[in-house]
Amino acid sequence: MRTAYLKGSDLHLTADFNATTPIEVIGAPSNAKNLVINGKKAQVKVDKNGIWSSSVAYSAPKIKLPTLKSLKWKAIDTLPEIQNTYDDSKWVAADHASTKNNVHALQTPTSLYSSDYGFHTGTLIYRGHFTATGDEKTFFVHTQGGLAFGSSVWLNETHIGSWGGISINSDHNATYTLPTLTKGKTYVFTIVVDNMGLNEVWTVGSEEMKLPRGIINYNLSGQSADAITWKLTGNLGGEDYIDKVRGPLNEGGLYAERQGFHQPSAPTKDWKSGSPFDGLSAPGIKFYSTSFDLDIEKGWDIPLYFNFGNSTASPAAYRAQLYVNGYQYGKYVNNIGPQTSYPVPEGILNYRGSNYIALSLWAQEDDGAKVESLELVYTTPVSTALDEVEAAGQPKYSKRKGAY
């Protein structure tokens, strides 16, 4: 039951029903003559004690949902940073000689803590420029992104390794073997770190919330630490984030996010056809989008979920982010989980209208990755007094000034 009120001679009840349900009203007001349930007049019997009895019949509506795998998907590379032609001149220089973090001292010549540069949420990307001596053999990097985070490292366009993550690790030390470098040639490390969010404080006085995100330390053999000049990015604008409607936690540093391609009406016309169900054949990050219409009967509360499937004994290491009408509505980590089901309420999804969804897919293994399955499903429809739901703000794509 939700509400009960008297209007004239009508006794109104609002309630939720997931099955045919008998109704009894004990102590109905003396001037009440009719029973109205969820806006519909009900047949009533009154016994000798004045108790009203009625029944609400339940008959679930027919619900037709799209098969996501059969939709027409478009795709774009969302890690152009590893291309030799990429220009990072608009990126933030990681040049702070000190940190604002008064708990964790720097281990690097300049701070590589993302929050020192205003990037507090979502995917972080670093680019480290250096000139080779020819003596470099290995690259050590200590990254930190929170429990179950992951990271990947490229040298120019060559993937040199990834950390797929485990549920109990919030940081990771890795040493990667380098190919032979040419003396005097310039190279760039591109490091992607999945920021799982800042810590809460579980123990009084521990100041866990100050654990930094990003690169904690690094070492390039045959070079001093200051031989590498770093730049970084997170969400476009950092603390002066762009999308004031969806809020500061909605976007990270992926190229597609910085451009706003996760928003409805993104300029996908010239994108190539590509599906997350086909995925990538090598390590990298792609961004996929599609659209579909829904036509679900009013007056029903019908929970809808996006469900990822994972049936393999040794699941591939990949990470996916789901965007629904511009809202980032879930991060799925295939090799860790445990969440595979992501509910999205009416008002974010347009139950009677068009919907734009997008998916970022970050493959961390040498042979790439693909989404095994992704389905839009519903659970038990509930008959309610629900009328038209006012949708949350869904600003459409517009070209972003200063996007890089």
PDB file of N, CA, C and O in Angstrom, residues 244-315:
ATOM      1  N   LYS A 244      26.946  19.210 -16.443  1.00  0.00           N
ATOM      2  CA  LYS A 244      26.428  19.584 -15.126  1.00  0.00           C
ATOM      3  C   LYS A 244      25.139  18.842 -14.777  1.00  0.00           C
ATOM      4  O   LYS A 244      24.746  18.793 -13.616  1.00  0.00           O
ATOM      5  N   VAL A 245      24.461  18.274 -15.783  1.00  0.00           N
ATOM      6  CA  VAL A 245      23.214  17.553 -15.526  1.00  0.00           C
ATOM      7  C   VAL A 245      23.500  16.162 -14.958  1.00  0.00           C
ATOM      8  O   VAL A 245      22.941  15.759 -13.945  1.00  0.00           O
ATOM      9  N   ARG A 246      24.415  15.447 -15.593  1.00  0.00           N
ATOM     10  CA  ARG A 246      24.695  14.073 -15.172  1.00  0.00           C
ATOM     11  C   ARG A 246      25.703  14.013 -14.028  1.00  0.00           C
ATOM     12  O   ARG A 246      25.817  12.982 -13.381  1.00  0.00           O
ATOM     13  N   GLY A 247      26.424  15.076 -13.802  1.00  0.00           N
ATOM     14  CA  GLY A 247      27.220  15.172 -12.590  1.00  0.00           C
ATOM     15  C   GLY A 247      28.685  14.808 -12.725  1.00  0.00           C
ATOM     16  O   GLY A 247      29.139  14.317 -13.762  1.00  0.00           O
ATOM     17  N   PRO A 248      29.457  15.020 -11.653  1.00  0.00           N
ATOM     18  CA  PRO A 248      30.913  14.918 -11.698  1.00  0.00           C
ATOM     19  C   PRO A 248      31.461  13.503 -11.756  1.00  0.00           C
ATOM     20  O   PRO A 248      32.639  13.318 -12.050  1.00  0.00           O
ATOM     21  N   LEU A 249      30.655  12.493 -11.467  1.00  0.00           N
ATOM     22  CA  LEU A 249      31.146  11.116 -11.479  1.00  0.00           C
ATOM     23  C   LEU A 249      30.806  10.390 -12.772  1.00  0.00           C
ATOM     24  O   LEU A 249      31.089   9.195 -12.903  1.00  0.00           O
ATOM     25  N   ASN A 250      30.228  11.078 -13.735  1.00  0.00           N
ATOM     26  CA  ASN A 250      29.687  10.401 -14.911  1.00  0.00           C
ATOM     27  C   ASN A 250      30.727  10.068 -15.966  1.00  0.00           C
ATOM     28  O   ASN A 250      30.551   9.126 -16.725  1.00  0.00           O
ATOM     29  N   GLU A 251      31.793  10.838 -16.037  1.00  0.00           N
ATOM     30  CA  GLU A 251      32.751  10.670 -17.130  1.00  0.00           C
ATOM     31  C   GLU A 251      34.157  10.428 -16.619  1.00  0.00           C
ATOM     32  O   GLU A 251      34.539  10.916 -15.556  1.00  0.00           O
ATOM     33  N   GLY A 252      34.930   9.701 -17.410  1.00  0.00           N
ATOM     34  CA  GLY A 252      36.348   9.509 -17.162  1.00  0.00           C
ATOM     35  C   GLY A 252      37.157  10.071 -18.309  1.00  0.00           C
ATOM     36  O   GLY A 252      36.704  10.943 -19.053  1.00  0.00           O
ATOM     37  N   GLY A 253      38.370   9.540 -18.459  1.00  0.00           N
ATOM     38  CA  GLY A 253      39.314  10.116 -19.395  1.00  0.00           C
ATOM     39  C   GLY A 253      39.401   9.459 -20.749  1.00  0.00           C
ATOM     40  O   GLY A 253      40.286   9.824 -21.551  1.00  0.00           O
ATOM     41  N   LEU A 254      38.538   8.485 -21.066  1.00  0.00           N
ATOM     42  CA  LEU A 254      38.591   7.891 -22.393  1.00  0.00           C
ATOM     43  C   LEU A 254      38.289   8.940 -23.450  1.00  0.00           C
ATOM     44  O   LEU A 254      37.475   9.847 -23.236  1.00  0.00           O
ATOM     45  N   TYR A 255      38.904   8.790 -24.603  1.00  0.00           N
ATOM     46  CA  TYR A 255      38.718   9.748 -25.698  1.00  0.00           C
ATOM     47  C   TYR A 255      37.238   9.974 -25.988  1.00  0.00           C
ATOM     48  O   TYR A 255      36.785  11.120 -26.131  1.00  0.00           O
ATOM     49  N   ALA A 256      36.451   8.895 -26.090  1.00  0.00           N
ATOM     50  CA  ALA A 256      35.031   9.032 -26.414  1.00  0.00           C
ATOM     51  C   ALA A 256      34.292   9.806 -25.333  1.00  0.00           C
ATOM     52  O   ALA A 256      33.358  10.561 -25.631  1.00  0.00           O
ATOM     53  N   GLU A 257      34.695   9.637 -24.076  1.00  0.00           N
ATOM     54  CA  GLU A 257      34.066  10.382 -22.988  1.00  0.00           C
ATOM     55  C   GLU A 257      34.448  11.856 -23.056  1.00  0.00           C
ATOM     56  O   GLU A 257      33.599  12.738 -22.863  1.00  0.00           O
ATOM     57  N   ARG A 258      35.721  12.137 -23.311  1.00  0.00           N
ATOM     58  CA  ARG A 258      36.154  13.533 -23.389  1.00  0.00           C
ATOM     59  C   ARG A 258      35.448  14.264 -24.528  1.00  0.00           C
ATOM     60  O   ARG A 258      35.130  15.452 -24.426  1.00  0.00           O
ATOM     61  N   GLN A 259      35.169  13.550 -25.608  1.00  0.00           N
ATOM     62  CA  GLN A 259      34.471  14.145 -26.745  1.00  0.00           C
ATOM     63  C   GLN A 259      32.965  14.254 -26.516  1.00  0.00           C
ATOM     64  O   GLN A 259      32.291  15.026 -27.192  1.00  0.00           O
ATOM     65  N   GLY A 260      32.436  13.471 -25.571  1.00  0.00           N
ATOM     66  CA  GLY A 260      30.992  13.465 -25.321  1.00  0.00           C
ATOM     67  C   GLY A 260      30.234  12.486 -26.190  1.00  0.00           C
ATOM     68  O   GLY A 260      29.009  12.587 -26.330  1.00  0.00           O
ATOM     69  N   PHE A 261      30.934  11.491 -26.753  1.00  0.00           N
ATOM     70  CA  PHE A 261      30.284  10.543 -27.657  1.00  0.00           C
ATOM     71  C   PHE A 261      29.353   9.571 -26.936  1.00  0.00           C
ATOM     72  O   PHE A 261      28.615   8.824 -27.582  1.00  0.00           O
ATOM     73  N   HIS A 262      29.380   9.567 -25.605  1.00  0.00           N
ATOM     74  CA  HIS A 262      28.465   8.712 -24.853  1.00  0.00           C
ATOM     75  C   HIS A 262      27.080   9.339 -24.748  1.00  0.00           C
ATOM     76  O   HIS A 262      26.148   8.697 -24.242  1.00  0.00           O
ATOM     77  N   GLN A 263      26.916  10.567 -25.222  1.00  0.00           N
ATOM     78  CA  GLN A 263      25.631  11.256 -25.144  1.00  0.00           C
ATOM     79  C   GLN A 263      24.788  10.988 -26.387  1.00  0.00           C
ATOM     80  O   GLN A 263      25.317  10.734 -27.473  1.00  0.00           O
ATOM     81  N   PRO A 264      23.453  11.025 -26.251  1.00  0.00           N
ATOM     82  CA  PRO A 264      22.580  10.776 -27.405  1.00  0.00           C
ATOM     83  C   PRO A 264      22.880  11.712 -28.560  1.00  0.00           C
ATOM     84  O   PRO A 264      23.324  12.846 -28.377  1.00  0.00           O
ATOM     85  N   SER A 265      22.644  11.216 -29.767  1.00  0.00           N
ATOM     86  CA  SER A 265      22.868  11.957 -31.019  1.00  0.00           C
ATOM     87  C   SER A 265      24.341  12.218 -31.281  1.00  0.00           C
ATOM     88  O   SER A 265      24.699  13.195 -31.948  1.00  0.00           O
ATOM     89  N   ALA A 266      25.212  11.348 -30.761  1.00  0.00           N
ATOM     90  CA  ALA A 266      26.641  11.462 -31.073  1.00  0.00           C
ATOM     91  C   ALA A 266      26.839  11.295 -32.577  1.00  0.00           C
ATOM     92  O   ALA A 266      26.046  10.633 -33.257  1.00  0.00           O
ATOM     93  N   PRO A 267      27.892  11.890 -33.127  1.00  0.00           N
ATOM     94  CA  PRO A 267      28.106  11.879 -34.585  1.00  0.00           C
ATOM     95  C   PRO A 267      28.671  10.548 -35.071  1.00  0.00           C
ATOM     96  O   PRO A 267      29.833  10.440 -35.482  1.00  0.00           O
ATOM     97  N   THR A 268      27.827   9.526 -35.061  1.00  0.00           N
ATOM     98  CA  THR A 268      28.288   8.174 -35.379  1.00  0.00           C
ATOM     99  C   THR A 268      28.174   7.826 -36.867  1.00  0.00           C
ATOM    100  O   THR A 268      28.567   6.724 -37.263  1.00  0.00           O
ATOM    101  N   LYS A 269      27.658   8.747 -37.667  1.00  0.00           N
ATOM    102  CA  LYS A 269      27.395   8.447 -39.076  1.00  0.00           C
ATOM    103  C   LYS A 269      28.628   7.930 -39.798  1.00  0.00           C
ATOM    104  O   LYS A 269      28.544   6.998 -40.609  1.00  0.00           O
ATOM    105  N   ASP A 270      29.771   8.539 -39.525  1.00  0.00           N
ATOM    106  CA  ASP A 270      30.996   8.158 -40.230  1.00  0.00           C
ATOM    107  C   ASP A 270      31.805   7.090 -39.500  1.00  0.00           C
ATOM    108  O   ASP A 270      32.902   6.722 -39.945  1.00  0.00           O
ATOM    109  N   TRP A 271      31.282   6.607 -38.381  1.00  0.00           N
ATOM    110  CA  TRP A 271      31.981   5.524 -37.680  1.00  0.00           C
ATOM    111  C   TRP A 271      31.806   4.221 -38.454  1.00  0.00           C
ATOM    112  O   TRP A 271      30.819   4.029 -39.190  1.00  0.00           O
ATOM    113  N   LYS A 272      32.749   3.334 -38.279  1.00  0.00           N
ATOM    114  CA  LYS A 272      32.649   2.038 -38.930  1.00  0.00           C
ATOM    115  C   LYS A 272      31.656   1.152 -38.175  1.00  0.00           C
ATOM    116  O   LYS A 272      31.432   1.318 -36.985  1.00  0.00           O
ATOM    117  N   SER A 273      31.066   0.223 -38.903  1.00  0.00           N
ATOM    118  CA  SER A 273      30.221  -0.769 -38.249  1.00  0.00           C
ATOM    119  C   SER A 273      31.113  -1.661 -37.399  1.00  0.00           C
ATOM    120  O   SER A 273      32.212  -2.049 -37.806  1.00  0.00           O
ATOM    121  N   GLY A 274      30.653  -1.954 -36.215  1.00  0.00           N
ATOM    122  CA  GLY A 274      31.431  -2.796 -35.310  1.00  0.00           C
ATOM    123  C   GLY A 274      30.625  -3.100 -34.076  1.00  0.00           C
ATOM    124  O   GLY A 274      29.904  -2.234 -33.571  1.00  0.00           O
ATOM    125  N   SER A 275      30.731  -4.324 -33.593  1.00  0.00           N
ATOM    126  CA  SER A 275      29.917  -4.767 -32.470  1.00  0.00           C
ATOM    127  C   SER A 275      30.798  -5.218 -31.315  1.00  0.00           C
ATOM    128  O   SER A 275      31.838  -5.853 -31.526  1.00  0.00           O
ATOM    129  N   PRO A 276      30.387  -4.943 -30.076  1.00  0.00           N
ATOM    130  CA  PRO A 276      31.146  -5.463 -28.923  1.00  0.00           C
ATOM    131  C   PRO A 276      31.114  -6.979 -28.847  1.00  0.00           C
ATOM    132  O   PRO A 276      31.955  -7.579 -28.171  1.00  0.00           O
ATOM    133  N   PHE A 277      30.165  -7.588 -29.555  1.00  0.00           N
ATOM    134  CA  PHE A 277      30.092  -9.043 -29.570  1.00  0.00           C
ATOM    135  C   PHE A 277      31.160  -9.646 -30.483  1.00  0.00           C
ATOM    136  O   PHE A 277      31.442 -10.842 -30.413  1.00  0.00           O
ATOM    137  N   ASP A 278      31.748  -8.829 -31.348  1.00  0.00           N
ATOM    138  CA  ASP A 278      32.905  -9.230 -32.143  1.00  0.00           C
ATOM    139  C   ASP A 278      34.195  -8.767 -31.475  1.00  0.00           C
ATOM    140  O   ASP A 278      35.208  -9.451 -31.518  1.00  0.00           O
ATOM    141  N   GLY A 279      34.153  -7.583 -30.858  1.00  0.00           N
ATOM    142  CA  GLY A 279      35.231  -7.112 -30.015  1.00  0.00           C
ATOM    143  C   GLY A 279      36.518  -6.777 -30.725  1.00  0.00           C
ATOM    144  O   GLY A 279      36.538  -6.450 -31.920  1.00  0.00           O
ATOM    145  N   LEU A 280      37.620  -6.862 -29.968  1.00  0.00           N
ATOM    146  CA  LEU A 280      38.941  -6.512 -30.454  1.00  0.00           C
ATOM    147  C   LEU A 280      39.793  -7.772 -30.570  1.00  0.00           C
ATOM    148  O   LEU A 280      39.655  -8.705 -29.781  1.00  0.00           O
ATOM    149  N   SER A 281      40.713  -7.769 -31.543  1.00  0.00           N
ATOM    150  CA  SER A 281      41.600  -8.915 -31.733  1.00  0.00           C
ATOM    151  C   SER A 281      42.953  -8.706 -31.070  1.00  0.00           C
ATOM    152  O   SER A 281      43.824  -9.573 -31.147  1.00  0.00           O
ATOM    153  N   ALA A 282      43.155  -7.551 -30.431  1.00  0.00           N
ATOM    154  CA  ALA A 282      44.412  -7.228 -29.767  1.00  0.00           C
ATOM    155  C   ALA A 282      44.112  -6.288 -28.613  1.00  0.00           C
ATOM    156  O   ALA A 282      43.004  -5.746 -28.514  1.00  0.00           O
ATOM    157  N   PRO A 283      45.077  -6.062 -27.710  1.00  0.00           N
ATOM    158  CA  PRO A 283      44.828  -5.133 -26.604  1.00  0.00           C
ATOM    159  C   PRO A 283      44.498  -3.734 -27.107  1.00  0.00           C
ATOM    160  O   PRO A 283      45.069  -3.254 -28.097  1.00  0.00           O
ATOM    161  N   GLY A 284      43.567  -3.089 -26.443  1.00  0.00           N
ATOM    162  CA  GLY A 284      43.145  -1.746 -26.838  1.00  0.00           C
ATOM    163  C   GLY A 284      41.805  -1.427 -26.215  1.00  0.00           C
ATOM    164  O   GLY A 284      41.262  -2.211 -25.422  1.00  0.00           O
ATOM    165  N   ILE A 285      41.256  -0.275 -26.577  1.00  0.00           N
ATOM    166  CA  ILE A 285      39.956   0.137 -26.044  1.00  0.00           C
ATOM    167  C   ILE A 285      39.105   0.659 -27.188  1.00  0.00           C
ATOM    168  O   ILE A 285      39.515   1.570 -27.915  1.00  0.00           O
ATOM    169  N   LYS A 286      37.939   0.089 -27.364  1.00  0.00           N
ATOM    170  CA  LYS A 286      36.999   0.547 -28.385  1.00  0.00           C
ATOM    171  C   LYS A 286      35.720   1.035 -27.730  1.00  0.00           C
ATOM    172  O   LYS A 286      35.382   0.664 -26.598  1.00  0.00           O
ATOM    173  N   PHE A 287      35.009   1.837 -28.488  1.00  0.00           N
ATOM    174  CA  PHE A 287      33.761   2.437 -28.010  1.00  0.00           C
ATOM    175  C   PHE A 287      32.679   2.088 -29.022  1.00  0.00           C
ATOM    176  O   PHE A 287      32.826   2.331 -30.224  1.00  0.00           O
ATOM    177  N   TYR A 288      31.585   1.509 -28.535  1.00  0.00           N
ATOM    178  CA  TYR A 288      30.500   1.031 -29.396  1.00  0.00           C
ATOM    179  C   TYR A 288      29.201   1.742 -29.027  1.00  0.00           C
ATOM    180  O   TYR A 288      28.969   2.059 -27.853  1.00  0.00           O
ATOM    181  N   SER A 289      28.342   1.965 -30.009  1.00  0.00           N
ATOM    182  CA  SER A 289      27.057   2.596 -29.706  1.00  0.00           C
ATOM    183  C   SER A 289      25.974   2.050 -30.612  1.00  0.00           C
ATOM    184  O   SER A 289      26.226   1.570 -31.728  1.00  0.00           O
ATOM    185  N   THR A 290      24.741   2.135 -30.122  1.00  0.00           N
ATOM    186  CA  THR A 290      23.574   1.731 -30.883  1.00  0.00           C
ATOM    187  C   THR A 290      22.343   2.418 -30.289  1.00  0.00           C
ATOM    188  O   THR A 290      22.428   3.078 -29.244  1.00  0.00           O
ATOM    189  N   SER A 291      21.210   2.247 -30.924  1.00  0.00           N
ATOM    190  CA  SER A 291      19.954   2.843 -30.442  1.00  0.00           C
ATOM    191  C   SER A 291      18.824   1.840 -30.596  1.00  0.00           C
ATOM    192  O   SER A 291      18.878   0.935 -31.445  1.00  0.00           O
ATOM    193  N   PHE A 292      17.795   2.006 -29.791  1.00  0.00           N
ATOM    194  CA  PHE A 292      16.596   1.180 -29.923  1.00  0.00           C
ATOM    195  C   PHE A 292      15.425   1.926 -29.310  1.00  0.00           C
ATOM    196  O   PHE A 292      15.591   2.854 -28.509  1.00  0.00           O
ATOM    197  N   ASP A 293      14.221   1.539 -29.703  1.00  0.00           N
ATOM    198  CA  ASP A 293      12.994   2.112 -29.165  1.00  0.00           C
ATOM    199  C   ASP A 293      12.335   1.135 -28.198  1.00  0.00           C
ATOM    200  O   ASP A 293      12.422  -0.090 -28.369  1.00  0.00           O
ATOM    201  N   LEU A 294      11.667   1.690 -27.205  1.00  0.00           N
ATOM    202  CA  LEU A 294      10.844   0.897 -26.296  1.00  0.00           C
ATOM    203  C   LEU A 294       9.407   1.415 -26.356  1.00  0.00           C
ATOM    204  O   LEU A 294       9.182   2.607 -26.584  1.00  0.00           O
ATOM    205  N   ASP A 295       8.458   0.522 -26.144  1.00  0.00           N
ATOM    206  CA  ASP A 295       7.048   0.900 -26.068  1.00  0.00           C
ATOM    207  C   ASP A 295       6.391   0.036 -24.999  1.00  0.00           C
ATOM    208  O   ASP A 295       5.780  -0.987 -25.276  1.00  0.00           O
ATOM    209  N   ILE A 296       6.571   0.469 -23.744  1.00  0.00           N
ATOM    210  CA  ILE A 296       6.089  -0.292 -22.590  1.00  0.00           C
ATOM    211  C   ILE A 296       4.871   0.408 -22.005  1.00  0.00           C
ATOM    212  O   ILE A 296       4.865   1.622 -21.803  1.00  0.00           O
ATOM    213  N   GLU A 297       3.844  -0.359 -21.733  1.00  0.00           N
ATOM    214  CA  GLU A 297       2.561   0.175 -21.278  1.00  0.00           C
ATOM    215  C   GLU A 297       2.701   0.998 -19.998  1.00  0.00           C
ATOM    216  O   GLU A 297       3.433   0.620 -19.073  1.00  0.00           O
ATOM    217  N   LYS A 298       1.991   2.126 -19.950  1.00  0.00           N
ATOM    218  CA  LYS A 298       1.975   2.960 -18.746  1.00  0.00           C
ATOM    219  C   LYS A 298       1.250   2.237 -17.612  1.00  0.00           C
ATOM    220  O   LYS A 298       0.450   1.344 -17.831  1.00  0.00           O
ATOM    221  N   GLY A 299       1.511   2.689 -16.389  1.00  0.00           N
ATOM    222  CA  GLY A 299       0.822   2.129 -15.235  1.00  0.00           C
ATOM    223  C   GLY A 299       1.501   0.890 -14.671  1.00  0.00           C
ATOM    224  O   GLY A 299       0.971   0.273 -13.746  1.00  0.00           O
ATOM    225  N   TRP A 300       2.652   0.543 -15.226  1.00  0.00           N
ATOM    226  CA  TRP A 300       3.388  -0.618 -14.760  1.00  0.00           C
ATOM    227  C   TRP A 300       4.799  -0.221 -14.364  1.00  0.00           C
ATOM    228  O   TRP A 300       5.464   0.543 -15.054  1.00  0.00           O
ATOM    229  N   ASP A 301       5.226  -0.749 -13.244  1.00  0.00           N
ATOM    230  CA  ASP A 301       6.611  -0.596 -12.820  1.00  0.00           C
ATOM    231  C   ASP A 301       7.334  -1.869 -13.236  1.00  0.00           C
ATOM    232  O   ASP A 301       7.135  -2.929 -12.635  1.00  0.00           O
ATOM    233  N   ILE A 302       8.155  -1.769 -14.269  1.00  0.00           N
ATOM    234  CA  ILE A 302       8.795  -2.955 -14.849  1.00  0.00           C
ATOM    235  C   ILE A 302      10.304  -2.793 -14.759  1.00  0.00           C
ATOM    236  O   ILE A 302      10.897  -2.004 -15.495  1.00  0.00           O
ATOM    237  N   PRO A 303      10.956  -3.486 -13.838  1.00  0.00           N
ATOM    238  CA  PRO A 303      12.408  -3.360 -13.698  1.00  0.00           C
ATOM    239  C   PRO A 303      13.136  -3.911 -14.922  1.00  0.00           C
ATOM    240  O   PRO A 303      12.893  -5.061 -15.332  1.00  0.00           O
ATOM    241  N   LEU A 304      14.009  -3.106 -15.500  1.00  0.00           N
ATOM    242  CA  LEU A 304      14.821  -3.532 -16.648  1.00  0.00           C
ATOM    243  C   LEU A 304      16.283  -3.600 -16.226  1.00  0.00           C
ATOM    244  O   LEU A 304      16.768  -2.755 -15.473  1.00  0.00           O
ATOM    245  N   TYR A 305      16.989  -4.588 -16.746  1.00  0.00           N
ATOM    246  CA  TYR A 305      18.390  -4.831 -16.405  1.00  0.00           C
ATOM    247  C   TYR A 305      19.191  -5.087 -17.669  1.00  0.00           C
ATOM    248  O   TYR A 305      18.706  -5.733 -18.614  1.00  0.00           O
ATOM    249  N   PHE A 306      20.435  -4.614 -17.684  1.00  0.00           N
ATOM    250  CA  PHE A 306      21.405  -5.029 -18.689  1.00  0.00           C
ATOM    251  C   PHE A 306      22.262  -6.121 -18.045  1.00  0.00           C
ATOM    252  O   PHE A 306      22.934  -5.874 -17.043  1.00  0.00           O
ATOM    253  N   ASN A 307      22.216  -7.310 -18.604  1.00  0.00           N
ATOM    254  CA  ASN A 307      22.926  -8.456 -18.029  1.00  0.00           C
ATOM    255  C   ASN A 307      24.089  -8.884 -18.920  1.00  0.00           C
ATOM    256  O   ASN A 307      23.899  -9.160 -20.112  1.00  0.00           O
ATOM    257  N   PHE A 308      25.288  -8.912 -18.337  1.00  0.00           N
ATOM    258  CA  PHE A 308      26.459  -9.447 -19.026  1.00  0.00           C
ATOM    259  C   PHE A 308      26.553 -10.940 -18.751  1.00  0.00           C
ATOM    260  O   PHE A 308      26.244 -11.405 -17.649  1.00  0.00           O
ATOM    261  N   GLY A 309      27.014 -11.695 -19.752  1.00  0.00           N
ATOM    262  CA  GLY A 309      27.183 -13.130 -19.593  1.00  0.00           C
ATOM    263  C   GLY A 309      28.643 -13.509 -19.525  1.00  0.00           C
ATOM    264  O   GLY A 309      29.495 -12.892 -20.173  1.00  0.00           O
ATOM    265  N   ASN A 310      28.930 -14.545 -18.727  1.00  0.00           N
ATOM    266  CA  ASN A 310      30.304 -15.015 -18.566  1.00  0.00           C
ATOM    267  C   ASN A 310      30.238 -16.490 -18.191  1.00  0.00           C
ATOM    268  O   ASN A 310      29.963 -16.829 -17.051  1.00  0.00           O
ATOM    269  N   SER A 311      30.488 -17.358 -19.165  1.00  0.00           N
ATOM    270  CA  SER A 311      30.318 -18.788 -18.920  1.00  0.00           C
ATOM    271  C   SER A 311      31.631 -19.554 -18.960  1.00  0.00           C
ATOM    272  O   SER A 311      31.639 -20.762 -18.771  1.00  0.00           O
ATOM    273  N   THR A 312      32.754 -18.865 -19.203  1.00  0.00           N
ATOM    274  CA  THR A 312      34.023 -19.567 -19.351  1.00  0.00           C
ATOM    275  C   THR A 312      34.680 -19.822 -18.005  1.00  0.00           C
ATOM    276  O   THR A 312      34.514 -19.061 -17.051  1.00  0.00           O
ATOM    277  N   ALA A 313      35.463 -20.900 -17.942  1.00  0.00           N
ATOM    278  CA  ALA A 313      36.148 -21.247 -16.704  1.00  0.00           C
ATOM    279  C   ALA A 313      37.273 -20.266 -16.400  1.00  0.00           C
ATOM    280  O   ALA A 313      37.561 -19.976 -15.230  1.00  0.00           O
ATOM    281  N   SER A 314      37.935 -19.768 -17.433  1.00  0.00           N
ATOM    282  CA  SER A 314      39.020 -18.783 -17.277  1.00  0.00           C
ATOM    283  C   SER A 314      38.659 -17.542 -18.081  1.00  0.00           C
ATOM    284  O   SER A 314      39.075 -17.381 -19.236  1.00  0.00           O
ATOM    285  N   PRO A 315      37.835 -16.682 -17.505  1.00  0.00           N
ATOM    286  CA  PRO A 315      37.327 -15.529 -18.263  1.00  0.00           C
ATOM    287  C   PRO A 315      38.439 -14.576 -18.682  1.00  0.00           C
ATOM    288  O   PRO A 315      39.399 -14.344 -17.954  1.00  0.00           O
TER     289      PRO A 315
END
